[in-house]
Structures are given as C-alpha cells and as structure tokens.
XYZ file of C-alpha atoms in Angstrom:
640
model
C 97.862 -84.354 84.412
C 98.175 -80.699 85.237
C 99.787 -79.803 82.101
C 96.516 -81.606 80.111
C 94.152 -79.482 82.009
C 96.127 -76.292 81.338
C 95.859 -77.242 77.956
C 92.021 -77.657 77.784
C 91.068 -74.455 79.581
C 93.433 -72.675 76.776
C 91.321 -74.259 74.670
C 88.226 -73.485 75.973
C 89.333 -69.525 76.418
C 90.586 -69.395 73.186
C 87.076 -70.753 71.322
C 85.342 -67.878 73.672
C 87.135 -65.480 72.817
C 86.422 -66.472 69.035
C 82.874 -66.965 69.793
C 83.282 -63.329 71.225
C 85.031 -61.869 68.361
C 82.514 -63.426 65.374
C 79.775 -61.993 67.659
C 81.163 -58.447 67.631
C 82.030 -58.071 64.063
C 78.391 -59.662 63.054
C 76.872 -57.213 65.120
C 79.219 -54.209 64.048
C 79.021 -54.839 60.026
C 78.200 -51.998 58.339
C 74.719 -51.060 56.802
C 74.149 -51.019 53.245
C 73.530 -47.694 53.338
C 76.941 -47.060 55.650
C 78.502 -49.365 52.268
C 77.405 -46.812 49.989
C 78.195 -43.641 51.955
C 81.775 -44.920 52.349
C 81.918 -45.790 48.679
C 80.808 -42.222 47.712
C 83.508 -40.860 50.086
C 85.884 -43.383 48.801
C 84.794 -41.486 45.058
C 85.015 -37.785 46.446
C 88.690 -38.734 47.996
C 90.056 -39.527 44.716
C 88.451 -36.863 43.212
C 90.435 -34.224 45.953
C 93.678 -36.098 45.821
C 93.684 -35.999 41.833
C 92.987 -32.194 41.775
C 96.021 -31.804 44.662
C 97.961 -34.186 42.480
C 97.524 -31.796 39.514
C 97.886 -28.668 41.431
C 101.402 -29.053 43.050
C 102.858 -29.763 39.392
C 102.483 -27.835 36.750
C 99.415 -28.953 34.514
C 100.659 -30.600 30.472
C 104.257 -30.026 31.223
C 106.475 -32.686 30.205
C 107.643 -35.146 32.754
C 110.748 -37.227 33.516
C 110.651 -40.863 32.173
C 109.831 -42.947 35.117
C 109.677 -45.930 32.771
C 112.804 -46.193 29.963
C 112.821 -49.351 27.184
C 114.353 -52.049 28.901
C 116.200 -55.231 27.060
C 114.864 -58.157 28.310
C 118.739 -59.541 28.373
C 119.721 -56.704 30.618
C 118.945 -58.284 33.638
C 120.422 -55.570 35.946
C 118.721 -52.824 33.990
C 115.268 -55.225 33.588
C 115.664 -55.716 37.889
C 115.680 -51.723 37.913
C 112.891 -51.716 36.394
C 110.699 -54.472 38.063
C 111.710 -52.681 41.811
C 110.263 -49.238 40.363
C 107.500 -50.641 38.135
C 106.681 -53.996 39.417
C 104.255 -55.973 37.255
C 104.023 -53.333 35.190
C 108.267 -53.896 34.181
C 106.700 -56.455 31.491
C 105.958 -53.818 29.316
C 109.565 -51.999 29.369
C 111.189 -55.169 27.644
C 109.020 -55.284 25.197
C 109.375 -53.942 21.201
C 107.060 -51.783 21.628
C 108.681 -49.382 24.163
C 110.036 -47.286 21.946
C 108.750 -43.161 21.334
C 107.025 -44.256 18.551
C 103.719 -43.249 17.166
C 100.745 -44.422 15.276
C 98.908 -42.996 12.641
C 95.518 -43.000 11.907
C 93.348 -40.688 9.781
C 90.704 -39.947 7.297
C 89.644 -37.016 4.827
C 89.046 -34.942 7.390
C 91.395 -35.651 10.335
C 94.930 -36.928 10.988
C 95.409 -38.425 14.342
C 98.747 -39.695 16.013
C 98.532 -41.893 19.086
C 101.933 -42.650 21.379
C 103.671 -45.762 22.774
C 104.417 -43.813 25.737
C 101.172 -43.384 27.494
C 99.017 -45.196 24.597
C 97.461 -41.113 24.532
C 96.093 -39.034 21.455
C 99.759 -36.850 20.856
C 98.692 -34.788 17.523
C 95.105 -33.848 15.911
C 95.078 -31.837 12.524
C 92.256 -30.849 11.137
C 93.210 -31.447 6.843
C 90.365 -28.577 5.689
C 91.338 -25.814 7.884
C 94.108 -23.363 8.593
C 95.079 -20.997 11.213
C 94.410 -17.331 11.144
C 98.221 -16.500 9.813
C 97.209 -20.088 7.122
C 99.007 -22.540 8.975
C 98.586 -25.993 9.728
C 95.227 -25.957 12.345
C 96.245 -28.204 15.621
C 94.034 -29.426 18.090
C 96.270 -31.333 20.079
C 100.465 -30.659 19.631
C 103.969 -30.057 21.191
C 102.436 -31.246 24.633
C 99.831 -29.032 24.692
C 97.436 -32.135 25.846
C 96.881 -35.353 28.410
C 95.021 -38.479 28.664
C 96.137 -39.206 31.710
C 95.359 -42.609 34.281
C 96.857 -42.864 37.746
C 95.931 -46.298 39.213
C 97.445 -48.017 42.378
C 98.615 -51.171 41.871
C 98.422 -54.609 44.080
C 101.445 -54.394 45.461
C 101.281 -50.644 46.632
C 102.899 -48.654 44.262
C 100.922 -45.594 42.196
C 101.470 -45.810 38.784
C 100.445 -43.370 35.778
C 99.567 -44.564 31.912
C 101.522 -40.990 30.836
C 104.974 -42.927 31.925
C 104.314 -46.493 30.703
C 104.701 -47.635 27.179
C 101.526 -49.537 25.232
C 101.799 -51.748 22.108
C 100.200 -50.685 19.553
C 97.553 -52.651 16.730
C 96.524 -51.450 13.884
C 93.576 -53.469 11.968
C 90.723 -52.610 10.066
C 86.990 -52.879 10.825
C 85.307 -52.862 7.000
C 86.690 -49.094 6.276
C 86.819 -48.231 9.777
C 90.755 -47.984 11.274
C 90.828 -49.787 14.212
C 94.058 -49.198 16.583
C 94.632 -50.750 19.729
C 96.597 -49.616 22.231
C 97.628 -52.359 24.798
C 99.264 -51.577 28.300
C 100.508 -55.390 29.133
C 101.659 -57.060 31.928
C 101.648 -59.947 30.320
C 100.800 -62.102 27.156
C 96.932 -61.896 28.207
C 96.825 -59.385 30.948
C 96.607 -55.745 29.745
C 94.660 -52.076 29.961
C 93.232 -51.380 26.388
C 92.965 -48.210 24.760
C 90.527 -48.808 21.693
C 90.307 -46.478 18.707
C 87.872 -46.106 16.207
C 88.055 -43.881 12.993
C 85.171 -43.887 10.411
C 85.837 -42.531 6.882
C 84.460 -38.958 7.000
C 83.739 -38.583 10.293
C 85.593 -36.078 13.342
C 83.693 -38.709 15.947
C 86.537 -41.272 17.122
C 84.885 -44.439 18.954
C 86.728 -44.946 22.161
C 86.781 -47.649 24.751
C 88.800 -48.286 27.949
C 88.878 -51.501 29.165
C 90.986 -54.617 31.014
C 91.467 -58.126 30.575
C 92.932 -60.387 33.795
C 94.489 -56.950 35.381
C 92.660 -57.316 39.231
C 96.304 -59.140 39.898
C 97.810 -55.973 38.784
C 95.562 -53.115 39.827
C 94.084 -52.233 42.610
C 90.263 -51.670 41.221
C 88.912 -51.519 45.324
C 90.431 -47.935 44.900
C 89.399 -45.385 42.495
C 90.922 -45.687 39.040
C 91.764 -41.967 38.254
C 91.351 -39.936 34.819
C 93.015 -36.699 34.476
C 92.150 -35.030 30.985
C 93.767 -31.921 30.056
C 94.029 -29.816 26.927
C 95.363 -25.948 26.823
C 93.460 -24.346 23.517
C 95.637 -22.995 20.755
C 94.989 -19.646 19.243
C 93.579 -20.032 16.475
C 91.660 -16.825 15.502
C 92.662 -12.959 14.794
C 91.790 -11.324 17.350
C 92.749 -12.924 20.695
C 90.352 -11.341 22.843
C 86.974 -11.542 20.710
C 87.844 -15.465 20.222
C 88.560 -15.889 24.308
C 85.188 -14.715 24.754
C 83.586 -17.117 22.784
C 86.151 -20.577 24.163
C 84.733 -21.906 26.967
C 83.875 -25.202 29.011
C 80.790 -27.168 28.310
C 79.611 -30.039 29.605
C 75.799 -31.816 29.037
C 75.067 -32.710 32.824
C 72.228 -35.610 33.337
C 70.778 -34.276 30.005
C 71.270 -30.460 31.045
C 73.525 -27.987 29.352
C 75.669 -26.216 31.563
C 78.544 -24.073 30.679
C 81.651 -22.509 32.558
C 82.387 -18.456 32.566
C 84.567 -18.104 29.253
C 85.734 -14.436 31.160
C 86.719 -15.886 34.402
C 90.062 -16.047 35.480
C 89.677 -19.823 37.034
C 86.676 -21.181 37.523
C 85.603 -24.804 39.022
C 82.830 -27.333 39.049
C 81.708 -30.672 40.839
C 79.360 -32.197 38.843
C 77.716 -35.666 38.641
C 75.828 -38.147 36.037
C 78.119 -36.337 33.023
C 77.242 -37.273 29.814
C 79.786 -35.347 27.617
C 82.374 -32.604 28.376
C 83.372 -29.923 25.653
C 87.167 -28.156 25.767
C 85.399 -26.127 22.995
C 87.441 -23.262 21.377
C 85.759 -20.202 19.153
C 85.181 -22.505 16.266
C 86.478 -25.847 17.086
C 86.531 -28.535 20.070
C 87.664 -31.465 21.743
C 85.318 -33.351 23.641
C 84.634 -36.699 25.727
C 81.858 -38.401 25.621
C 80.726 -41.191 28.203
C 77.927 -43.868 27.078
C 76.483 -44.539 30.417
C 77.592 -41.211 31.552
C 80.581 -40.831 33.916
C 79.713 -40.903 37.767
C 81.218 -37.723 38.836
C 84.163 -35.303 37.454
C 86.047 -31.738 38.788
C 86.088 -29.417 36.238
C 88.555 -26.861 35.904
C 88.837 -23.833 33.273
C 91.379 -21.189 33.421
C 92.159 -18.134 31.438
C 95.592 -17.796 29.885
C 94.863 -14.260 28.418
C 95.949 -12.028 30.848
C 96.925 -9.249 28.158
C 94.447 -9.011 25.074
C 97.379 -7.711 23.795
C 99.850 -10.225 24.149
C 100.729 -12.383 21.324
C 99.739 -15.545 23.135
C 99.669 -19.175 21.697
C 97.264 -20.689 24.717
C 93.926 -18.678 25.185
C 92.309 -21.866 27.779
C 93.872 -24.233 29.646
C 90.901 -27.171 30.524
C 91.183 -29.896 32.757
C 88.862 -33.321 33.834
C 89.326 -35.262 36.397
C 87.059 -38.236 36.787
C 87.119 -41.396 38.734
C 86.591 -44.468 36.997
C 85.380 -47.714 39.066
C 85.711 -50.935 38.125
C 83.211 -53.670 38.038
C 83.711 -57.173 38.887
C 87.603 -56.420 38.974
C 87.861 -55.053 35.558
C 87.700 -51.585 33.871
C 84.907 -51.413 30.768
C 83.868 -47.636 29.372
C 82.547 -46.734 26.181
C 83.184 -43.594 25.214
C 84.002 -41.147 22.456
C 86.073 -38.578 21.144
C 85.021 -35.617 18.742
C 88.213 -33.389 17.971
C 87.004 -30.640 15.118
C 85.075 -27.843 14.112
C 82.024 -26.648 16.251
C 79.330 -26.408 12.908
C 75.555 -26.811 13.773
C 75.604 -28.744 10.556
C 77.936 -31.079 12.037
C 77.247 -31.735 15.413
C 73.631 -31.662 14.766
C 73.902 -35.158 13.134
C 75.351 -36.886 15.950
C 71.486 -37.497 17.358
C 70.465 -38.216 21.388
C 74.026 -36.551 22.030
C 72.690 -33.029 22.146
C 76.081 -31.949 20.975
C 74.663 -28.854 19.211
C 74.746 -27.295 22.246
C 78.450 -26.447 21.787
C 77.552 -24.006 19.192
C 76.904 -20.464 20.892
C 73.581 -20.249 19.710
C 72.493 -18.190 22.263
C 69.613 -19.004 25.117
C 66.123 -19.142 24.993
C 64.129 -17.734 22.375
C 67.100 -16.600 20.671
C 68.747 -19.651 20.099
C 64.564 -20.601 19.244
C 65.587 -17.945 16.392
C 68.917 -19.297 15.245
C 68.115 -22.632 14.589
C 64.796 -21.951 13.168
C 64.917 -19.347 11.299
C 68.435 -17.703 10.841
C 70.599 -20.946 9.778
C 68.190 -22.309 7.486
C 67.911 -19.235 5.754
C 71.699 -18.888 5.523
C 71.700 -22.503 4.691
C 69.619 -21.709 1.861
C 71.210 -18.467 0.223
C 74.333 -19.886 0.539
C 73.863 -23.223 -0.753
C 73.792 -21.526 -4.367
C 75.640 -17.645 -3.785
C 79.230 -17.865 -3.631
C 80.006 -14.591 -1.734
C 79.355 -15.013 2.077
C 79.273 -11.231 1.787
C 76.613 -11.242 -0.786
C 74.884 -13.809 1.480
C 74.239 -11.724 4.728
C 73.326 -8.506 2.840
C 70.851 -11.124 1.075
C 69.657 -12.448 4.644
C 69.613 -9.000 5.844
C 66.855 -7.977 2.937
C 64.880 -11.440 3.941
C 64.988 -10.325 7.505
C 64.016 -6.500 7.017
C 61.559 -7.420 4.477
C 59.713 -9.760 7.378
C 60.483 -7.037 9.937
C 59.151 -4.393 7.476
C 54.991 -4.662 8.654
C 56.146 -3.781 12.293
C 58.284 -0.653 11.059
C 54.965 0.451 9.717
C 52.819 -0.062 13.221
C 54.904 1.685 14.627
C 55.160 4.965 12.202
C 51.534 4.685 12.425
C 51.541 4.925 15.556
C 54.130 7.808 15.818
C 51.641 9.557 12.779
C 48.628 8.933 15.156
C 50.223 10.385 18.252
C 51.483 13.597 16.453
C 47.609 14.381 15.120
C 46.684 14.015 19.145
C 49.648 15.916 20.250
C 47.488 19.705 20.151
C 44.726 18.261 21.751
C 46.954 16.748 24.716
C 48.744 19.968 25.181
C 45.679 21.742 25.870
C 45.041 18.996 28.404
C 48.320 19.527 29.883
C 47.755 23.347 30.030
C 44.161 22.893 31.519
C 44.797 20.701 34.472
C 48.551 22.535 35.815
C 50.293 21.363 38.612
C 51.386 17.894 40.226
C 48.026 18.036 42.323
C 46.332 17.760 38.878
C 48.656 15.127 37.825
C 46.082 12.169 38.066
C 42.599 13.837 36.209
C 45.414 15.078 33.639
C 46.486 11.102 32.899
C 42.597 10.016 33.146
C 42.001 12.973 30.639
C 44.893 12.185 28.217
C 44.029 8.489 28.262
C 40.273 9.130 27.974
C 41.358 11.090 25.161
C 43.291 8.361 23.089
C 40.647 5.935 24.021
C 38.270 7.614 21.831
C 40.477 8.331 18.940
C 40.954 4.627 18.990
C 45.211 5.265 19.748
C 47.092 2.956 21.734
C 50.426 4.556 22.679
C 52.021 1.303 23.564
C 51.695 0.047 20.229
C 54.660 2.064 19.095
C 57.068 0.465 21.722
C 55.517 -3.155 20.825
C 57.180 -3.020 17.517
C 60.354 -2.061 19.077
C 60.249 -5.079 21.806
C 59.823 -7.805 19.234
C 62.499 -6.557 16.966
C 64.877 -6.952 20.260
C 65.136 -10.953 20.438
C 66.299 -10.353 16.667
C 68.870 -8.513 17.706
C 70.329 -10.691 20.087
C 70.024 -13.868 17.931
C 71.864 -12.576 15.040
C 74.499 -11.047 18.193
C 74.519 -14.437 18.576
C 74.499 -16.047 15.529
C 77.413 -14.449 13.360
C 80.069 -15.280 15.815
C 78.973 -18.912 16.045
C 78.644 -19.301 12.044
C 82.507 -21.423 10.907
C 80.912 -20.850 7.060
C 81.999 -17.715 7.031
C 85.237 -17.876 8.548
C 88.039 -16.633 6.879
C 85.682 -15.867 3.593
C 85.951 -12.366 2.700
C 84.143 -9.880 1.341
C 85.264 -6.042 -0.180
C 87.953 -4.523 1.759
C 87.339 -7.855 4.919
C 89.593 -10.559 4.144
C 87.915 -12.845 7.060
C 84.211 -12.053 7.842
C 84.906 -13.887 11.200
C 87.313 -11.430 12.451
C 87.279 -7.445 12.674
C 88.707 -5.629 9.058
C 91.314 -3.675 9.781
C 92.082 -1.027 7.331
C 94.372 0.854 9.366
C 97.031 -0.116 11.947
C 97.550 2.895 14.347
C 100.720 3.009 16.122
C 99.464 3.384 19.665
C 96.334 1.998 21.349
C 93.003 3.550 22.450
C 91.454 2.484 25.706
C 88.227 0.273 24.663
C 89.158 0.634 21.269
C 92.124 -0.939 20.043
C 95.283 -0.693 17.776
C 93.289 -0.794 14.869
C 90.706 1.065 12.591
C 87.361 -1.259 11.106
C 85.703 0.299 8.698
C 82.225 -1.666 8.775
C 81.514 -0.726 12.541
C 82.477 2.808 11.309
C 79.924 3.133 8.702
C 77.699 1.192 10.914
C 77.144 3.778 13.277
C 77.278 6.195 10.592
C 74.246 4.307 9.197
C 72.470 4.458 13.192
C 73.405 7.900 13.835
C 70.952 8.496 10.637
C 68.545 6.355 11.678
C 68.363 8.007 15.097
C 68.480 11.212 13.403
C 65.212 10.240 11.919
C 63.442 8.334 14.222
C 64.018 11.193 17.008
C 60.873 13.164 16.043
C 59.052 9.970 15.335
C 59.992 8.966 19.775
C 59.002 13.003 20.553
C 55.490 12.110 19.197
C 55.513 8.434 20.622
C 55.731 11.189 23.720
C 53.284 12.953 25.330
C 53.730 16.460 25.680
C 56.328 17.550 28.424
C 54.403 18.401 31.942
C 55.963 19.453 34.998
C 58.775 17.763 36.786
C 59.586 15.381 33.684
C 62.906 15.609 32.503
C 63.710 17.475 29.156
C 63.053 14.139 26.849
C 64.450 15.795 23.935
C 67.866 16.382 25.445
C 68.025 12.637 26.547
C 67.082 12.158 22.832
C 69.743 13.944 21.660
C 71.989 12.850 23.852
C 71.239 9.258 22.728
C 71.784 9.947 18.882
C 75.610 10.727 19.855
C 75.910 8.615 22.273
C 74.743 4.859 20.358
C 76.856 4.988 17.728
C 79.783 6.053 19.270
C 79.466 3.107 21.717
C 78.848 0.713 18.568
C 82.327 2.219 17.171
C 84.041 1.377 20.050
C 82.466 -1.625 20.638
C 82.738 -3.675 17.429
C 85.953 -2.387 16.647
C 87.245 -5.781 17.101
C 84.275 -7.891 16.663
C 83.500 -9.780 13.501
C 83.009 -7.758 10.240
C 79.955 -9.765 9.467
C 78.249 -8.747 12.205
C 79.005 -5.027 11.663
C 78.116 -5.651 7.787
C 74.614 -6.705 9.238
C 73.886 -3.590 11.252
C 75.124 -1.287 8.448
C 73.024 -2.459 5.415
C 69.917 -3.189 8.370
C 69.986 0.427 8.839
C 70.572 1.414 5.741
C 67.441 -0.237 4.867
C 65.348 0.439 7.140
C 65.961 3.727 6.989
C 64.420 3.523 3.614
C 61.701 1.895 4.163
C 61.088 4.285 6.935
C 61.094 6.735 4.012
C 59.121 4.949 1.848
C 56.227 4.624 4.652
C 56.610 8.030 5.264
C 56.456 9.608 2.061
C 54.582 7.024 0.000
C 52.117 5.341 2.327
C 50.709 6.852 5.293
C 48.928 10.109 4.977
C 48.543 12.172 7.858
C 45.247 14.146 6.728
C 43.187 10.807 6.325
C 44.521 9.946 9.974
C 43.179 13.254 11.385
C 39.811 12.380 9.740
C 40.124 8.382 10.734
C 40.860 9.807 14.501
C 37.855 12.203 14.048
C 35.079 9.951 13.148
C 36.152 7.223 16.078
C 35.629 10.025 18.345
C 32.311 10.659 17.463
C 31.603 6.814 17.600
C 29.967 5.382 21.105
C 33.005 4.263 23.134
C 33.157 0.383 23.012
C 32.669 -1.263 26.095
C 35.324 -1.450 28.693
C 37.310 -3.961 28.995
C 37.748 -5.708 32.566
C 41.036 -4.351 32.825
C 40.432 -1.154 31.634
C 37.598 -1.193 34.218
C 39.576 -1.816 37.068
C 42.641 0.483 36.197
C 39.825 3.931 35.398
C 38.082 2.315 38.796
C 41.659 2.838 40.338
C 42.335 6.045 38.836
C 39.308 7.597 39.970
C 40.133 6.087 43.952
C 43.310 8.060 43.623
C 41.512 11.345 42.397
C 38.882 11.198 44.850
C 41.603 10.558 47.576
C 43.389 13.642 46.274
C 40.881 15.654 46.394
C 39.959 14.805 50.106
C 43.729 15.779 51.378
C 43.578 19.003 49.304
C 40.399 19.683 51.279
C 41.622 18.215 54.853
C 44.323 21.599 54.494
C-alpha cells in the first residue's frame, strides 16, 4: 500500500514538473524579431568562418584528393570511403568518378567542366589571342574555383572541389545543355546546370537539389567560395593592372574596388552581379534574385611592374547560400569574355555595361553618347583603326572649333584693353588702392562690353572632353592589337626603342607618339602663351611674375606628358598629337584669317560710348560690395 502511494506522488511530481517545464519554454520562445536577428548572425558566421577557411590555406592551390574513385566491389576500399565521406561515398563508386571533363562550346567560347568538383576547369575565348598571340585563357592550370562547403546530417563538412559529379550532356533546341549531378543516390543529388546559346559569352547557370535535406544540413549556411586569379593578358603589365579591377552592381548601384590597392575588402548585401573583370575581358556571376550577402576580396599580384608576371589579380567571393524548404534553388549566370560596350550593352536590366571603364559622370555621359557612336560609325566602313581616331579627332576639333574662337576673341579683346588698364594700374599705386583699381578695371571692361571670364569658359568645357576620351581609349577592345604606322597594337604603348636600363617614371622603353605629342603641346603652349598674358591683366604689385609661371608651364606639360604616356596606349597619345596639331591650326587660321584686331578696337570704342545697360542684380550687389570695402578703406586710412 505504501509502495502504490510512492508511486502516485512520483507521478504527480513528475506531471508538475512537466507542467513547469512547457510553461517556461512557452514563455521563453524567442521573438520573431530575436528569429531573424539570430538568422542574420547565423549568415554573418558563415560568412567569417569561410573567409578564415580561405585565409589559413593558400587561395586556388591544388588540394589533396579527399575523395578517390572507388569500385563498388572493393568493399574495404568502398567502407574507407563511406567512414570519410558518408552519404556522400555513393558518388565514389560510381562511373563517373573519374578526372574526366566535359566539353561544351560555341563560335565564340570553348568551355570544359570537371567530374571532380562538377566546376568550370578551362574558358578560351576562339577570336582572341594574348599579347605574345597565344591561346587567350580565362580560366586554366588551376588558376580558378567554384567552390561549395556544406555540412552534412551526420556532422561531417564536406566541399564540392573534392567530390566527383556525373555529368549530362543534352540539347535544348541549339542550346548545349550539361548537367552536372553530385548524387547520393539514384534520385538524391546537388545539380550544377549549364546553359550555352549559339553565339553568346552568357552561360545560364542554376544550382539546385532534389531529396538532399537527408544529406545536407540546409539549417546551416550552405557556403560559396568563388575565386579566379586574372591572367596577363596585355603588354604592358602595369598600364593593364590599372585598368583590372573588382566590380560588383550592389541593389542596383555600381560600386567598384581600388584596382591600385594592395588588398582591399568589402561586405556587401542585396548583390546582383559581381565582375572579376580584367583590362579587356571578365568573368562574372550573376544572381537572379540577387544573392543575400557576399565578402569580397581583391588583391594585387603586381608587386614589380617590372616583373614578368602571369597573375596581375587574384579575386575572391564568398557568399552564403540558404536553402528554402530543405532544398537549394539559384538562378544564376555566368559571362566569361571580352568587356565591349557593344556586347554587354545587349544583355538589358543587367546594367552590365558598367564593367566597361567608361569613366563617371558626365564623362561617361560623353562616351556613350557621343564618342562610341561616332567611332561606331567611322569604323563601321574605314579599315584602319589608325585612320579612324585621326578621323574622330577632326569630328571632335571641328565641334570644339567655335569655342577655340571665343576664346581668341576674347584674348584679341583683352589685348586692345590692355593700354588702357595699365594706365589704371599706374594711376591708383599701392595695395591701399587695390580695391578702386579692381572697381576701375572692371568698370572699364563693362563698358567695352569684355567679359574676361569668357576666355577661361572655353577652356572649362573642353576639360570633360579630355577626361572622356582619357577614358575612353583604354576601355575601347576594337582597337586592340590593330595597328597603325610604326604601333603594332594601338592598345598598348609603341615602343621603338628598347633601352638597356630603366628611367624612374619612365620606363625601359622609348614611344614615339607621346614624344611627338608633347612636341605638338609644347607648340601649342608656345602659342597660346601670349594669348593667357592678354587673358591677364596687367601685372600690379605683389602678384607673382605670371609670365615666368607661363614659361615655366610650356616646359614643364609636355615633359610630364612624355613621361607619363610612355607606357600608356598609343591611341591615346595618337589623339593628343594630331588634336594639337590641329588646333594649332585652326588657332592660326582664326588668327590670321578671321579676327581683325582694328575692327575690335573700333567695336570696343563705340560700346563705350553707348549708355551702360542696366545692372544686373548680381552685378548690383557685387559694385554695392565693392564700394562697402572702399569706403571702409578709406575710413582706416583716415582713423591713422
């Protein structure tokens, strides 16, 4: 009877302390907002242990088999297997395990695709060659990895690299479908699925499973590491490491990564593309409803300009993938081959035309607009890229040519004015006389109806020019490795002599188009200097000598343009030599032929004896001003 009653208070303890226990965790369950802060640190956690992951081994190197082709009849060596791999030993028995790879291509791209690690292994690009006319490589001898680290259900962590998929090639209408299948078993798998069109670089890519939550562990982070070190692929290594760079399109925003920095690193979130872009070509991932989160890592592999290096980048992704419903499902793309406007441009909503260096702003407003349509045009029925940009360079003067003439007008203007300014000058001496001798000088080109800011105008539009084409020759693939006269690649410098030591900020090498370049400016500077001295007014106390900072300038320019495109592309130097060489003559041509400095001594004349025009509010309030700072100056001279 004791024993029963023992029994029944157990009982009764043991349902309170359930009772107790249901309470507790009903009243301690997280928040949905507690849910989703522990997800996102659950996201960032992968995201740090992938990046220590890939920094204590060495990034693209190749590792040890963890996973060798196993005969199913083997059962000691197929055991081995099962204790390292678990699950995952299915796919070590079967045919497919072998270091085999798959072909697909079109006209203008071979890719192969691996067993081991179901991963892109080899991209040629059929229509273009290296610098020395070899073979032109995106991907090769290791240099890349599409990379998945997963952990599975029964514990273990387990990388795609070291696992063999079977491969199956179909066809969708004229589209090469391959399939890369990870299995652990019959109908259980991870799917890589590529897609080649006929004439196309754009590769449609999916990752996805079927029946795998038994396998994988999908309540943890599915990792992807991506990594790619850049071949060489241009002349001179140091002008195409300045243009090979990281780009990414970040919830619809262009962003970039320092090409010049030795390592550089971004967190960024809602990613719609990322771009391991090189000077003229690229590999780059593309995410259909954008990827969550990814680290971004770029380092520079030039450490000596003058090293013969193969690598100039080395690029790496890493970005968590989660799983919905138990089961992996991206759509994505891949784009390995040359970065062309003319390309990219027709891959619309994608905004992959961003991975041309078009420049920012107003001059990338230029290139699009104006510059590659016109180059579009010329060349579309001229042979000679040469022929084209001295072509383009007459179009461009020619448009330029109306604000050469404002501002020799000016200049012409200003040097009629120049006696009468002096005589100001010499009239009101001294710094205490320095404001009534601006109100005089100003009142004085007020009435002759001269501006002397419209001289410098001209000069401040023809500046986002400059920059754009700065801009646009280095980004243009047409004329890569066309050449023209003595420059066998207009992309690259033209070395016509190969000195036998090296000159700081110069090079081992002579180009002769930046030479005659800034033969061409020192000219042009030559003539423009007296047409600046009258843009001037005349020299007053305390100023510094302008015409020895003039001079000095003349030297100075195209020396630094010598130096500086020395190993720069030839085109770009071909540009600046016949711009100046033209508009040096039309400089001549305006000076000689069109203006006439007599009639602009009369035109000044008769608008000085005209009734001044009425002030305008700004005017008003800057002679108002003036006069405030006068009067005050006079009141301290008299206060001594």
């Amino acid at each position: 009877m004791e024993e029963k009653k023992f029994d029944l208070n157990s009982l009764i303890g043991f349902v309170l302390l359930g009772a107790i226990m249901i309470y507790y965790f009903y009243t301690n369950q997280p928040t949905p907002e507690q849910i989703e802060q522990r997800r996102a640190e659950q996201v960032q956690d992968s995201i740090n242990q992938l990046s220590n992951e890939s920094e204590s081994s060495k990034a693209i190197e190749p590792a040890e088999f963890t996973q060798a082709p196993v005969n199913p009849s083997d059962t000691l060596a197929f055991e081995q297997a099962k204790n390292r791999l678990g699950i995952f030993a299915y796919s070590a028995g079967l045919p497919s395990a072998t270091d085999s790879e798959t072909i697909i291509e079109n006209e203008l791209v071979q890719i192969k695709v691996a067993n081991k690690g179901g991963q892109i292994t080899e991209v040629l690009l059929k229509n273009y060659k290296t610098f020395n006319k070899l073979p032109l490589f995106i991907i090769k001898d290791q240099n890349a990895s599409f990379n998945m680290s997963f952990a599975t259900q029964d514990n273990r962590n387990l990388q795609t690299k070291d696992l063999y998929f079977e491969p199956t090639l179909t066809s969708n209408g004229e589209n090469q479908v391959l399939s890369m299948k990870l299995k652990v078993s019959s109908n259980q798998y991870l799917e890589y699925r590529y897609e080649l069109k006929p004439d196309d670089y754009m590769l449609d890519f999916a990752v996805r499973t079927q029946g795998m939550e038994s396998a994988i562990n999908t309540s943890q982070a599915i990792n992807l590491d991506w990594q790619l070190k850049s071949f060489r692929t241009e002349k001179s290594v140091k002008y195409e490491n300045q243009y090979t760079d990281l780009r990414y399109l970040e919830n619809g925003t262009f962003e970039y990564m320092n090409a010049m920095s030795d390592e550089d690193e971004e967190d960024v979130n809602d990613v719609n593309w990322i771009a391991f872009k090189q000077q003229f070509f690229t590999s780059v991932l593309l995410a259909e409803d954008k990827f969550e989160s990814a680290k971004l890592i770029s380092k520079n592999l030039v450490k000596n300009e003058d090293t013969d290096t193969v690598y100039t980048k080395q690029y790496q992704a890493l970005i968590p993938l989660q799983a919905k419903n138990g089961e992996l499902a991206y759509n994505m793309n891949m784009y390995y081959g040359p970065v062309d406007y003319a390309v990219l441009s027709q891959y619309k909503g994608k905004q992959m035309d961003r991975i041309v260096s078009l420049g920012w702003g107003i001059f990338r407003w230029i290139n699009k607009y104006v510059f590659i349509p016109v180059f579009s045009v010329l060349s579309s029925f001229i042979g000679s890229f040469g022929i084209v940009i001295i072509l383009m360079t007459i179009v461009v003067r020619i448009i330029m040519s109306p604000v050469v003439y404002k501002s020799y007008l000016s200049s012409a203007k200003m040097k009629v004015l120049r006696p009468e300014m002096q005589e100001i000058n010499d009239k009101w001496k001294g710094k205490e006389n320095a404001m009534k001798r601006q109100q005089e000088t100003m009142a004085l080109q007020r009435k002759a109806g001269v501006n002397p800011l419209s001289g410098c105008i001209p000069a401040l539009i023809q500046m986002p020019v400059f920059f754009a084409l700065f801009r646009f020759f280095p980004a243009n693939i047409d004329i890569r490795q066309h050449g023209f006269l003595w420059a066998d690649d207009l992309s690259a410098y033209d070395e016509v002599l190969k000195l036998p030591f090296k000159i700081p900020f110069y090079g081992d090498h002579v180009s002769l188009f930046p030479i005659l370049a800034s033969v061409a400016i020192f000219f042009y500077m030559q003539m423009t200097q007296s047409q600046q001295m009258n843009m001037q007014q005349p020299q007053q106390e305390g100023m510094p000598d302008m015409q020895k900072m003039m001079k000095m300038m003349m030297w100075f320019s195209p020396i630094m343009m010598m130096f500086f495109f020395n190993s720069y592309a030839s085109s770009l130097s071909l540009y600046y030599f016949v711009s100046n060489l033209l508009t040096i003559a039309i400089m001549l041509v305006i000076k000689h032929f069109i203006l006439d400095e007599d009639k602009i001594h009369a035109q000044i004349q008769e608008n000085k004896k005209r009734p001044e025009k009425k002030k305008s509010a700004f005017r008003q309030r800057l002679d108002e001003a003036m006069k405030q700072a006068q009067e005050q100056q006079e009141r301290q001279k008299r206060g001594r």
